[in-house]
CSV table of C-alpha atoms in Angstrom, one decimal:
chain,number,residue,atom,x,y,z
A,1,UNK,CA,48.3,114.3,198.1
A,2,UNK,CA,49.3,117.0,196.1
A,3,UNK,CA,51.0,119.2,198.3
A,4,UNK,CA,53.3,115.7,199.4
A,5,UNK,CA,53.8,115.0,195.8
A,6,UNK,CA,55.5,118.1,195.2
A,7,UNK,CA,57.3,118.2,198.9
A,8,UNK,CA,58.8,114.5,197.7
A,9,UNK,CA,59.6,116.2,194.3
A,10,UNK,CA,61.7,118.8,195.7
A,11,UNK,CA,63.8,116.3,198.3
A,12,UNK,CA,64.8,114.5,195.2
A,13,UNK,CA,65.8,117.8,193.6
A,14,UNK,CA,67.6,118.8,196.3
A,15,UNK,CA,69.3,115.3,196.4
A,16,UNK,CA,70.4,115.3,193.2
A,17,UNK,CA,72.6,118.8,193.7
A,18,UNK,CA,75.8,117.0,194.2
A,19,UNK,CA,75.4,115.5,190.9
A,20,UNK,CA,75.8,118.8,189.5
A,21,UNK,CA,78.2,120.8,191.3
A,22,UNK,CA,80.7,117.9,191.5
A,23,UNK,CA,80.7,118.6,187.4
A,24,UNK,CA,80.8,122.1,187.5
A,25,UNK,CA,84.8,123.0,187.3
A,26,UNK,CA,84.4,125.9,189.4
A,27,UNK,CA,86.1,127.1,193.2
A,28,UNK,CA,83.3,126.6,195.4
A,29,UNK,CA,82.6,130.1,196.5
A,30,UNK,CA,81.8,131.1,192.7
A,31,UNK,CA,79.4,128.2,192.5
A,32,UNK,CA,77.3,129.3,195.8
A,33,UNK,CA,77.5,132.8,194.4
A,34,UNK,CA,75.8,132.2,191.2
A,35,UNK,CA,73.8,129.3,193.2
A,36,UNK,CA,72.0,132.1,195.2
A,37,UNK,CA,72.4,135.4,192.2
A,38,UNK,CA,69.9,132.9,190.2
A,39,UNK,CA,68.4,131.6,193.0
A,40,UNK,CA,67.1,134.9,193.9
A,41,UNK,CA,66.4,136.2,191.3
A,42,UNK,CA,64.1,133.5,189.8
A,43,UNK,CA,62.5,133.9,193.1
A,44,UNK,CA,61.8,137.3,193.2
A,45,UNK,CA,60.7,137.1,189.3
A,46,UNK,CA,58.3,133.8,190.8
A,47,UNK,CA,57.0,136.0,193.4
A,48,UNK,CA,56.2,138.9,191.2
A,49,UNK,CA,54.2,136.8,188.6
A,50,UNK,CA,52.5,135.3,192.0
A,51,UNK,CA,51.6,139.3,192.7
A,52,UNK,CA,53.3,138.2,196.1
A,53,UNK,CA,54.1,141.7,197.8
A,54,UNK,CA,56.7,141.5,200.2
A,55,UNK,CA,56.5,143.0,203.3
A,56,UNK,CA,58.9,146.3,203.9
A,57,UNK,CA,58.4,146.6,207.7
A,58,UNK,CA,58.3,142.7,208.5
A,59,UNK,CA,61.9,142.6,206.9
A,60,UNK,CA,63.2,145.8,208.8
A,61,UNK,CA,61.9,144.2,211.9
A,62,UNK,CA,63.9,140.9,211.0
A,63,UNK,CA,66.7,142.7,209.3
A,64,UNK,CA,69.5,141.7,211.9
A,65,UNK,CA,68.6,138.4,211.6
A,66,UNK,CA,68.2,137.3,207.9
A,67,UNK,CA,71.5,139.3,207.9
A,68,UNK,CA,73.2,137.3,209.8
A,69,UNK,CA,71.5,133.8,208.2
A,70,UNK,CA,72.1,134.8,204.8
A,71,UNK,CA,75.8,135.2,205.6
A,72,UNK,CA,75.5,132.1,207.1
A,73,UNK,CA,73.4,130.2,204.1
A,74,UNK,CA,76.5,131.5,202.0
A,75,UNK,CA,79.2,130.2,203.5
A,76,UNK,CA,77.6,127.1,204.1
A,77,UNK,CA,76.9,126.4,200.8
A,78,UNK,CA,80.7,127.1,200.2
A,79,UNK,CA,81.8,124.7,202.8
A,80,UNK,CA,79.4,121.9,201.8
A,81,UNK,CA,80.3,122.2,197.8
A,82,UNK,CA,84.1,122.2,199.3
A,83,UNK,CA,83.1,118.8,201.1
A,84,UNK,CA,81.9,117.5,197.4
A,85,UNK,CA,85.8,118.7,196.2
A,86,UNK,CA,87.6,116.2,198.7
A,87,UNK,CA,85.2,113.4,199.3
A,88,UNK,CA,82.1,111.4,198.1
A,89,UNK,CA,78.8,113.0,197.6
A,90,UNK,CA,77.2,110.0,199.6
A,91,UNK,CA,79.6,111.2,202.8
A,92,UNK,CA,79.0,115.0,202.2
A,93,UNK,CA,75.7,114.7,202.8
A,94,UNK,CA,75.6,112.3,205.7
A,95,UNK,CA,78.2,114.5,207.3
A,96,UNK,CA,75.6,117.7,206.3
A,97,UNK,CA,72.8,116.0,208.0
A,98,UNK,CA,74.4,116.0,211.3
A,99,UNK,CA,72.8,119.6,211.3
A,100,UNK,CA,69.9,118.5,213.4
A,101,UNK,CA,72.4,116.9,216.2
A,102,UNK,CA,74.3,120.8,216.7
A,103,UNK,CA,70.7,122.1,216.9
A,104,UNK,CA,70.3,119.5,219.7
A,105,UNK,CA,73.4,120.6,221.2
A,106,UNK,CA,73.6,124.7,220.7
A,107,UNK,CA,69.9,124.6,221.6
A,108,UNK,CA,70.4,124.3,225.5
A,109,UNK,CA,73.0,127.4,225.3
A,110,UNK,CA,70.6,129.6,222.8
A,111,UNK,CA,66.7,128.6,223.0
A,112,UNK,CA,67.6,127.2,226.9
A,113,UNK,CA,65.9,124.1,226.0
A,114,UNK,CA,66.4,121.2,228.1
A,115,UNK,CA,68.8,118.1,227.1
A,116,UNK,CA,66.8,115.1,227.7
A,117,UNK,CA,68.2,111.5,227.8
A,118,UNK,CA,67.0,111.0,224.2
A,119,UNK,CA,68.7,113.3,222.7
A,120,UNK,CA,71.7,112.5,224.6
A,121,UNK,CA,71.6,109.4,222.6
A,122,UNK,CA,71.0,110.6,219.2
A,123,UNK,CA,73.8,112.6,219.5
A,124,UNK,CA,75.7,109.5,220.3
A,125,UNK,CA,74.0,107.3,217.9
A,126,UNK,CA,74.8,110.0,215.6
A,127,UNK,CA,78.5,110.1,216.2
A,128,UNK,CA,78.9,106.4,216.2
A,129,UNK,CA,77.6,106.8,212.8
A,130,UNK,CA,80.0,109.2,211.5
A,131,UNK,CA,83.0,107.3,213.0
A,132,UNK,CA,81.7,104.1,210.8
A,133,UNK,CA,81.2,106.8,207.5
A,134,UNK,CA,84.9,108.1,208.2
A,135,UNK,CA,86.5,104.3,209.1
A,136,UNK,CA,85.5,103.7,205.4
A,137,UNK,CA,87.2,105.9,203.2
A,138,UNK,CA,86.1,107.7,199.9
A,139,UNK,CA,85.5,106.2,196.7
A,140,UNK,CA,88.3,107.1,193.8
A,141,UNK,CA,89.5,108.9,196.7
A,142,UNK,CA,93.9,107.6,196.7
A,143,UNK,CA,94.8,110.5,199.7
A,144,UNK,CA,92.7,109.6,202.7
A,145,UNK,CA,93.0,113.1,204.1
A,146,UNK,CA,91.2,114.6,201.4
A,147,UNK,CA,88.2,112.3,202.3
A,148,UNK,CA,88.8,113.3,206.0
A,149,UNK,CA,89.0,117.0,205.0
A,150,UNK,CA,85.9,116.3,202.9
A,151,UNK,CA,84.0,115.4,205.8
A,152,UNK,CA,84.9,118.3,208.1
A,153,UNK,CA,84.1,120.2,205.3
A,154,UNK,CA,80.5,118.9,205.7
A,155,UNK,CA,80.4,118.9,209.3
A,156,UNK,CA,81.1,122.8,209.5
A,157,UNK,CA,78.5,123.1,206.8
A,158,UNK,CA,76.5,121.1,208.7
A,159,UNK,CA,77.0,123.9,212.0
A,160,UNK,CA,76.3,126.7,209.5
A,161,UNK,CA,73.0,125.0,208.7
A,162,UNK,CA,72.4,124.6,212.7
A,163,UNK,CA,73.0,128.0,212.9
A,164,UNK,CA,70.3,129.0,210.2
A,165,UNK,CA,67.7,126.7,211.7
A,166,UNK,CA,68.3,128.2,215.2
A,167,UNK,CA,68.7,132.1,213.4
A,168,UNK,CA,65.1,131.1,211.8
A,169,UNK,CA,63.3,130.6,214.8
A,170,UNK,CA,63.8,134.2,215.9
A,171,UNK,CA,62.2,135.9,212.3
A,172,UNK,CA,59.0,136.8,213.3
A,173,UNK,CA,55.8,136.9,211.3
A,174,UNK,CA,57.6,136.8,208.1
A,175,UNK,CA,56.8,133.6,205.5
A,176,UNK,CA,58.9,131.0,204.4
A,177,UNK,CA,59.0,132.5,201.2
A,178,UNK,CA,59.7,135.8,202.1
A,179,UNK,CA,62.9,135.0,204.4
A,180,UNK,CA,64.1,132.7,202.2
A,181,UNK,CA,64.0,135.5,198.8
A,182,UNK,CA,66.0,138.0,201.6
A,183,UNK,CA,68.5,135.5,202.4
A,184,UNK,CA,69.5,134.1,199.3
A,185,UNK,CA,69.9,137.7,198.2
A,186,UNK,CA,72.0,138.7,201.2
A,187,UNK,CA,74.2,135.9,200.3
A,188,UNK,CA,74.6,137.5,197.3
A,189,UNK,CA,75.3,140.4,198.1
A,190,UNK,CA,77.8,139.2,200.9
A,191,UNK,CA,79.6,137.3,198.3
A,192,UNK,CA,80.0,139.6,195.7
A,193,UNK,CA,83.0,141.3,197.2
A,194,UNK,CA,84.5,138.6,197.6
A,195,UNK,CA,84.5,137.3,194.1
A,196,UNK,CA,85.4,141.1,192.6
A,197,UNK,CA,88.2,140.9,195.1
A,198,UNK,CA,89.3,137.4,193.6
A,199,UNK,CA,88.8,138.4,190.0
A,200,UNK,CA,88.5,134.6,189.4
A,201,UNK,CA,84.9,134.9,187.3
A,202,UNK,CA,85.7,134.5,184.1
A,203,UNK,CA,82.6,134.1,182.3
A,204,UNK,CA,84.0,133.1,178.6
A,205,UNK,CA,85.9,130.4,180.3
A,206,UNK,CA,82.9,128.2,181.7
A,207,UNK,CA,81.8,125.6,179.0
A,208,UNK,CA,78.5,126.1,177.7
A,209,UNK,CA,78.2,122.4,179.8
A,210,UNK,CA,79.3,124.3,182.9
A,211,UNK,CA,76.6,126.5,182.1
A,212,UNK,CA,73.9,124.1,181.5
A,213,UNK,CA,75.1,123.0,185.2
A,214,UNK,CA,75.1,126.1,186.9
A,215,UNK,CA,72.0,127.3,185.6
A,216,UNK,CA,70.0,124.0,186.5
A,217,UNK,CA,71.7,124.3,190.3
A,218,UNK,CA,70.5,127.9,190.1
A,219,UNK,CA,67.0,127.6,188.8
A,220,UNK,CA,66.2,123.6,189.3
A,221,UNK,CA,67.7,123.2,192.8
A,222,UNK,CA,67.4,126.6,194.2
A,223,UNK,CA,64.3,128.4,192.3
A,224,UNK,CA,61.9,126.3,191.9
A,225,UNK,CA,62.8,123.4,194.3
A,226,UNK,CA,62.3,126.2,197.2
A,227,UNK,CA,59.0,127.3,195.0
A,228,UNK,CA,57.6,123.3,196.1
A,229,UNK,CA,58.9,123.5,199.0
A,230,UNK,CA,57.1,126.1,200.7
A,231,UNK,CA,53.9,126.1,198.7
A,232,UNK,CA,54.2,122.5,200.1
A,233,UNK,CA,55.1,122.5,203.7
A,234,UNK,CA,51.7,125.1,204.2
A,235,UNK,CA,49.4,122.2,204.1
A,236,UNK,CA,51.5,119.5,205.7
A,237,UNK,CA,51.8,118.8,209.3
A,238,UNK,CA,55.2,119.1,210.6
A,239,UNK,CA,55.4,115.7,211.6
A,240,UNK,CA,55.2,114.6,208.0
A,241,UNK,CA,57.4,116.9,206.7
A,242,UNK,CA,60.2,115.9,208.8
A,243,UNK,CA,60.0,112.1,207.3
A,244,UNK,CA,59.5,113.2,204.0
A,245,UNK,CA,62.8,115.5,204.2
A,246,UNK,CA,65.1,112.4,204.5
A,247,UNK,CA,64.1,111.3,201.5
A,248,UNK,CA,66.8,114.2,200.3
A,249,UNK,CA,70.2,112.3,201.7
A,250,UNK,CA,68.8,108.7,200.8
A,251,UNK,CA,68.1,109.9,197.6
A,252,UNK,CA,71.5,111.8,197.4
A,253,UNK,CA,73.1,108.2,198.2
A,254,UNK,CA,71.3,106.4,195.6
A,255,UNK,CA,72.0,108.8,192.8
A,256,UNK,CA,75.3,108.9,193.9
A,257,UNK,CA,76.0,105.3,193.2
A,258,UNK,CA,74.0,105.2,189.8
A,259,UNK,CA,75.4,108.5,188.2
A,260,UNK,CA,78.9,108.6,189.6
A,261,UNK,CA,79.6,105.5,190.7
A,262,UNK,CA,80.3,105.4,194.4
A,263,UNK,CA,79.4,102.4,195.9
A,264,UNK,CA,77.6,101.8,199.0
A,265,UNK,CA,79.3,99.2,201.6
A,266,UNK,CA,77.3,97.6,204.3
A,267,UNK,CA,79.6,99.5,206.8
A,268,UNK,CA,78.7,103.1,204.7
A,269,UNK,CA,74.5,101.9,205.0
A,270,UNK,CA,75.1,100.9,209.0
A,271,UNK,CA,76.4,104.5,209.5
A,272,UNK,CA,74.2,106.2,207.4
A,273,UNK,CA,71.5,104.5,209.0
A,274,UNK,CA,72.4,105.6,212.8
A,275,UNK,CA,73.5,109.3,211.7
A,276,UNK,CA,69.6,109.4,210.0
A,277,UNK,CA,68.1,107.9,212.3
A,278,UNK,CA,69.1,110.1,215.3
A,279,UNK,CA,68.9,113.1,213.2
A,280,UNK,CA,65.3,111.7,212.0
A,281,UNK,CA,64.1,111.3,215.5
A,282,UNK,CA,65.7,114.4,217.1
A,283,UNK,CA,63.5,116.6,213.8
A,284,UNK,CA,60.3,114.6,215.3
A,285,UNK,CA,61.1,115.6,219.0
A,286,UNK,CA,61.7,119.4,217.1
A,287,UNK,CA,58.5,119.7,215.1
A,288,UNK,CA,56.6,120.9,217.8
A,289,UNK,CA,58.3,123.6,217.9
A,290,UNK,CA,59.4,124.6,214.0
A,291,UNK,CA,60.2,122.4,211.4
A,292,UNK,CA,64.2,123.3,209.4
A,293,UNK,CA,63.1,126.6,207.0
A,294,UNK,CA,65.8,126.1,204.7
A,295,UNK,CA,67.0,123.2,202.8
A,296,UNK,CA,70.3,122.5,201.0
């Protein structure tokens, strides 16, 4: 009980991100940057109060790979915090969690796993969805192609995150913990030019509320949601972990409505219903196999 306690603790963490970010008044890629610069290191301070020793060779053997999914985890956080920018939080994320439908459909190509019927249909269950989520428009939201930009915005976050869970399956022998410390750090450090190059940081320029914001997203949402999370998943079967993970975009809806105040249309619930419910049932026919390593 314990162990789900805190696995339903960090979902609702991690629902709650959008919140934050959509009142943080900074371009998206400086956001992720200090998203995963905290992230990191509150992890790497967690894990060296926790006298967890990380494993040198493990992480030269994975190198290539937690590379190439920390780039990845980077830009997608970019993308999906751009999505928040043009549209509704409540669409963001229902356009995010058509993660598990790419998996379904890059995994034939890259694991050579074989397209049954059923997931034929969830991916067109899930796209029936997003047609209803886009037919309805944004909240407060005057310039429909902002909301549609918003979406795509999510959906290519959405294939980032694919890419991650597919990237993850290949790290060998290396804990949840452990890939996801090197990967938020590579983001960092893959992001850093990027913002020197801009010059944009200007640090006596964020409001001590912006702060506040950032630092929660950083430590809150990041640090010790991630902390939960693994120490969580452990002792929990797979099966139970992927129900308990949607309680992340319900959540995100909900909160959605209550703190900013976008409402939820029966058309909005139909469509978030059939884009979680495919995505839900394709994660069951997955967790045989390895369960999503990384969350928002």
């Amino acid at each position: 009980m314990k162990n789900k306690i805190k696995i339903i603790s960090s979902m609702f963490i991690f629902g709650s991100i959008g919140i934050f970010v959509k009142n943080i008044n900074l371009p998206s890629i400086e956001i992720a940057f200090l998203r995963a610069l905290i992230g990191s290191l509150f992890l790497l301070c967690a894990g060296f109060m926790m006298k967890h020793k990380l494993s040198i060779k493990l992480i030269k053997e994975n190198i290539l790979i937690l590379t190439l999914s920390g780039v990845a985890l980077g830009l997608n956080w970019i993308l999906l915090f751009q999505a928040y920018k043009y549209t509704t939080v409540s669409n963001s994320t229902l356009s995010y969690y058509f993660a598990p439908i790419f998996v379904i459909m890059l995994a034939p190509v890259i694991l050579k796993e074989k397209l049954t019927l059923i997931k034929i249909l969830c991916v067109i269950v899930a796209m029936s969805g997003l047609f209803l989520i886009v037919s309805v428009g944004g909240d407060n939201i005057t310039d429909s192609s902002n909301h549609l930009l918003g979406i795509t915005y999510g959906l290519c976050a959405a294939v980032l995150y694919a890419s991650i869970i597919l990237m993850n399956k290949f790290i060998k022998d290396l804990s949840g913990f452990e890939s996801t410390l090197i990967q938020l750090a590579i983001a960092t450090l893959v992001l850093l030019p990027i913002i020197i190059y801009r010059g944009n940081i200007h640090v006596s320029k964020i409001s001590s509320v912006a702060w506040i914001f950032i630092l929660i997203v950083g430590v809150l949402h990041t640090g010790i949601s991630y902390l939960m999370y693994f120490s969580s998943i452990q002792e929990l079967k797979g099966q139970s972990i992927a129900i308990l993970s949607y309680i992340d975009p319900i959540s995100a809806v909900i909160l959605a409505s209550i703190f900013l105040g976008e409402t939820i249309t029966l058309i909005k619930i139909i469509g978030g219903v059939l884009i979680l419910g495919s995505t839900f049932l394709s994660e069951i026919l997955e967790t045989k196999s390895m369960h999503s390593p990384v969350e928002l």
